[in-house]
């Protein structure tokens, strides 16, 4: 009886993965070259730095929005930097820039004003 029509036929549909195939003919697992690995590590470091920058600016923006909500110049300056850091982080991760998304600073301002509005 042929194994190609047996109960295990679907489990090993690819010719290279069949258990009866000699080891020297099987494909080795894919591996990164040194250059590719260095690029991946560098990209991970860059994403970590971009995320740290965004979180730092986000915390600064939130602090000013909660403590000094009338300081509009500081909010605008930090908000613009935060929006750029967020866009950079999205670009590094590979997320597309969607035209209908709100800037993170506008969302943060609304979130920061909620507790202030609730207190009054």
Backbone as numpy.savetxt, mean C-alpha at the origin, in Angstrom:
# Nx Ny Nz CAx CAy CAz Cx Cy Cz
-4.53 -49.10 -16.49 -5.36 -47.93 -16.49 -4.48 -46.70 -16.49
-4.82 -45.72 -17.29 -4.04 -44.51 -17.44 -4.32 -43.54 -16.29
-3.28 -42.87 -15.82 -3.46 -41.89 -14.75 -4.05 -40.58 -15.27
-3.97 -40.34 -16.57 -4.49 -39.09 -17.11 -6.01 -39.01 -17.02
-6.68 -40.13 -16.88 -8.14 -40.12 -16.75 -8.61 -40.51 -15.36
-7.70 -40.76 -14.45 -8.05 -41.22 -13.11 -8.49 -40.10 -12.19
-8.68 -40.41 -10.92 -9.18 -39.42 -9.97 -8.18 -38.29 -9.70
-6.90 -38.51 -9.97 -5.89 -37.49 -9.71 -5.54 -36.68 -10.95
-6.28 -36.82 -12.01 -5.96 -36.15 -13.26 -6.04 -34.64 -13.12
-7.01 -34.14 -12.39 -7.16 -32.68 -12.24 -6.17 -32.12 -11.24
-5.77 -32.89 -10.28 -4.84 -32.40 -9.27 -3.48 -32.09 -9.87
-3.12 -32.75 -10.94 -1.83 -32.54 -11.58 -2.05 -32.27 -13.07
-2.80 -31.22 -13.35 -3.15 -30.92 -14.74 -1.94 -30.44 -15.53
-1.00 -29.79 -14.87 0.18 -29.28 -15.55 1.20 -30.42 -15.69
1.76 -30.60 -16.87 2.71 -31.69 -17.13 3.92 -31.63 -16.19
4.39 -30.41 -15.89 5.61 -30.27 -15.10 5.41 -30.64 -13.63
4.17 -30.61 -13.15 3.91 -30.85 -11.74 3.55 -32.30 -11.43
3.50 -33.14 -12.40 3.10 -34.53 -12.15 4.15 -35.24 -11.31
3.70 -36.04 -10.35 4.65 -36.69 -9.45 5.55 -37.70 -10.13
5.16 -38.28 -11.23 5.97 -39.28 -11.90 7.09 -38.68 -12.74
7.11 -37.38 -12.86 8.10 -36.69 -13.69 9.45 -36.67 -12.98
10.53 -36.95 -13.67 11.87 -36.93 -13.04 12.22 -35.54 -12.51
12.99 -35.51 -11.42 13.33 -34.25 -10.76 14.13 -33.32 -11.65
15.00 -33.88 -12.51 15.85 -33.01 -13.33 15.06 -32.29 -14.42
13.86 -32.76 -14.73 13.05 -32.13 -15.76 12.09 -31.10 -15.14
11.75 -31.22 -13.86 10.84 -30.26 -13.21 11.45 -28.88 -13.19
10.59 -27.87 -13.27 11.07 -26.48 -13.24 11.44 -26.11 -11.80
12.55 -25.41 -11.61 12.91 -24.97 -10.26 11.99 -23.82 -9.84
11.84 -23.61 -8.55 11.01 -22.48 -8.11 11.64 -21.17 -8.54
10.80 -20.18 -8.87 11.34 -18.89 -9.31 11.99 -18.18 -8.14
13.11 -17.52 -8.41 13.85 -16.80 -7.39 14.23 -15.45 -7.94
14.41 -14.49 -7.04 14.86 -13.17 -7.44 16.36 -13.19 -7.69
16.79 -12.43 -8.67 18.23 -12.23 -8.82 18.65 -11.21 -7.77
19.94 -11.02 -7.62 20.42 -10.07 -6.61 19.95 -8.66 -6.92
19.95 -8.29 -8.18 19.52 -6.94 -8.56 18.02 -6.76 -8.29
17.23 -7.76 -8.63 15.78 -7.67 -8.38 15.50 -7.62 -6.89
16.22 -8.41 -6.11 16.02 -8.42 -4.67 16.40 -7.07 -4.07
17.48 -6.47 -4.55 17.89 -5.15 -4.06 16.83 -4.10 -4.39
16.22 -4.21 -5.57 15.15 -3.28 -5.94 13.94 -3.44 -5.04
13.59 -4.68 -4.73 12.43 -4.95 -3.87 12.68 -4.39 -2.47
13.86 -4.61 -1.93 14.20 -4.11 -0.59 14.20 -2.58 -0.59
14.76 -1.98 -1.64 14.79 -0.52 -1.72 13.37 0.05 -1.81
12.51 -0.61 -2.56 11.12 -0.16 -2.68 10.40 -0.29 -1.35
10.65 -1.37 -0.62 10.03 -1.52 0.71 10.48 -0.42 1.65
11.76 -0.07 1.60 12.28 1.02 2.44 11.65 2.35 2.05
11.50 2.56 0.75 10.91 3.81 0.27 9.44 3.92 0.69
8.71 2.81 0.61 7.31 2.80 1.06 7.24 3.07 2.56
8.14 2.48 3.32 8.15 2.70 4.77 8.43 4.17 5.10
9.38 4.79 4.39 9.67 6.21 4.61 8.48 7.08 4.22
7.85 6.77 3.08 6.70 7.56 2.63 5.55 7.43 3.62
5.34 6.23 4.15 4.27 6.04 5.13 4.59 6.79 6.42
5.84 6.78 6.85 6.23 7.50 8.06 6.04 9.01 7.86
6.40 9.53 6.68 6.19 10.95 6.39 4.71 11.30 6.44
3.90 10.46 5.79 2.46 10.72 5.77 1.88 10.69 7.18
2.26 9.71 7.99 1.74 9.61 9.35 2.18 10.79 10.21
3.43 11.23 10.02 3.94 12.38 10.78 3.14 13.63 10.43
2.93 13.88 9.13 2.16 15.05 8.70 0.69 14.94 9.13
0.15 13.74 9.07 -1.24 13.53 9.47 -1.42 13.84 10.95
-0.48 13.38 11.78 -0.56 13.66 13.22 -0.40 15.14 13.51
0.50 15.82 12.79 0.67 17.26 12.97 -0.59 18.01 12.56
-1.18 17.61 11.45 -2.41 18.25 10.98 -3.53 18.05 11.98
-3.66 16.84 12.48 -4.71 16.54 13.44 -4.50 17.32 14.74
-3.25 17.43 15.17 -2.96 18.18 16.39 -3.32 19.64 16.26
-2.98 20.26 15.13 -3.32 21.66 14.93 -4.82 21.84 14.76
-5.46 20.92 14.04 -6.90 21.02 13.83 -7.66 20.91 15.14
-7.16 20.13 16.08 -7.84 19.97 17.36 -7.50 21.09 18.35
-6.23 21.52 18.36 -5.80 22.50 19.35 -5.95 23.94 18.90
-5.74 24.20 17.62 -5.83 25.56 17.09 -6.63 25.56 15.78
-7.92 25.30 15.83 -8.69 25.18 14.59 -8.80 26.48 13.79
-8.49 27.62 14.41 -8.57 28.89 13.67 -7.29 29.21 12.92
-6.25 28.43 13.09 -4.96 28.68 12.43 -5.01 28.08 11.03
-5.71 28.78 10.13 -5.98 28.25 8.80 -4.74 28.16 7.92
-3.77 29.07 8.13 -2.55 29.04 7.30 -1.76 27.77 7.60
-1.60 27.45 8.86 -0.87 26.23 9.22 -1.60 25.00 8.71
-2.92 24.99 8.84 -3.69 23.85 8.35 -3.55 23.70 6.84
-3.56 24.81 6.13 -3.43 24.74 4.66 -2.05 24.25 4.26
-1.01 24.74 4.92 0.36 24.34 4.56 0.60 22.87 4.88
0.26 22.46 6.09 0.48 21.06 6.46 -0.46 20.16 5.66
-1.67 20.63 5.40 -2.61 19.85 4.60 -2.11 19.60 3.20
-1.50 20.60 2.58 -0.95 20.42 1.24 0.20 19.42 1.25
1.07 19.53 2.26 2.16 18.56 2.37 1.64 17.15 2.62
0.60 17.05 3.45 0.02 15.74 3.74 -0.61 15.14 2.49
-1.27 15.97 1.69 -1.88 15.48 0.45 -0.82 14.98 -0.52
0.29 15.71 -0.62 1.38 15.26 -1.50 2.00 13.96 -0.99
2.19 13.86 0.33 2.76 12.63 0.89 1.81 11.45 0.67
0.52 11.68 0.78 -0.46 10.63 0.55 -0.45 10.19 -0.92
-0.36 11.16 -1.83 -0.30 10.83 -3.26 0.97 10.06 -3.58
2.07 10.42 -2.97 3.35 9.71 -3.18 3.25 8.27 -2.68
2.65 8.10 -1.51 2.49 6.77 -0.95 1.59 5.91 -1.85
0.52 6.47 -2.34 -0.36 5.73 -3.24 0.36 5.34 -4.53
1.18 6.26 -5.05 1.92 5.96 -6.28 2.93 4.85 -6.07
3.59 4.85 -4.91 4.56 3.79 -4.62 3.89 2.43 -4.48
2.73 2.43 -3.86 2.01 1.18 -3.66 1.42 0.68 -4.97
1.12 1.60 -5.87 0.56 1.22 -7.16 -0.93 1.47 -7.28
-1.48 2.25 -6.35 -2.89 2.58 -6.42 -3.11 3.72 -7.42
-4.12 3.62 -8.26 -4.36 4.70 -9.21 -4.95 5.92 -8.51
-4.67 7.07 -9.05 -5.23 8.32 -8.51 -6.62 8.49 -9.10
-7.63 8.39 -8.26 -9.00 8.48 -8.74 -9.49 9.92 -8.65
-10.21 10.40 -9.67 -10.61 11.81 -9.68 -11.66 12.18 -8.64
-12.42 11.24 -8.14 -13.50 11.57 -7.22 -13.13 11.41 -5.76
-11.89 11.05 -5.46 -11.49 10.88 -4.06 -11.20 12.24 -3.44
-11.50 12.36 -2.15 -11.22 13.59 -1.42 -9.77 13.60 -0.99
-9.24 14.79 -0.84 -7.89 14.92 -0.31 -7.91 14.49 1.15
-6.86 13.81 1.62 -6.83 13.36 3.02 -6.97 14.51 4.01
-6.47 15.70 3.65 -6.55 16.82 4.59 -8.00 17.26 4.80
-8.83 17.21 3.75 -10.23 17.59 3.90 -10.96 16.59 4.79
-10.64 15.32 4.61 -11.25 14.29 5.45 -10.79 14.45 6.90
-9.51 14.73 7.09 -8.98 14.91 8.44 -9.61 16.12 9.12
-9.83 17.19 8.36 -10.42 18.39 8.95 -11.83 18.07 9.45
-12.60 17.34 8.65 -13.96 16.96 9.09 -13.89 16.09 10.34
-12.96 15.13 10.35 -12.84 14.24 11.52 -12.40 15.01 12.76
-11.52 15.99 12.58 -11.04 16.77 13.72 -12.12 17.70 14.24
-13.01 18.19 13.37 -14.05 19.11 13.81 -15.21 18.39 14.49
-15.38 17.10 14.24 -16.48 16.37 14.87 -16.42 16.41 16.39
-15.28 16.05 17.01 -15.25 16.11 18.48 -15.42 17.54 19.01
-14.91 18.53 18.27 -15.06 19.92 18.69 -16.54 20.32 18.64
-17.22 19.93 17.56 -18.65 20.24 17.43 -19.47 19.51 18.49
-19.06 18.32 18.85 -19.79 17.54 19.85 -19.65 18.16 21.24
-18.53 18.82 21.51 -18.30 19.42 22.82 -19.15 20.66 23.03
-19.46 21.38 21.95 -20.22 22.65 22.08 -21.67 22.41 22.17
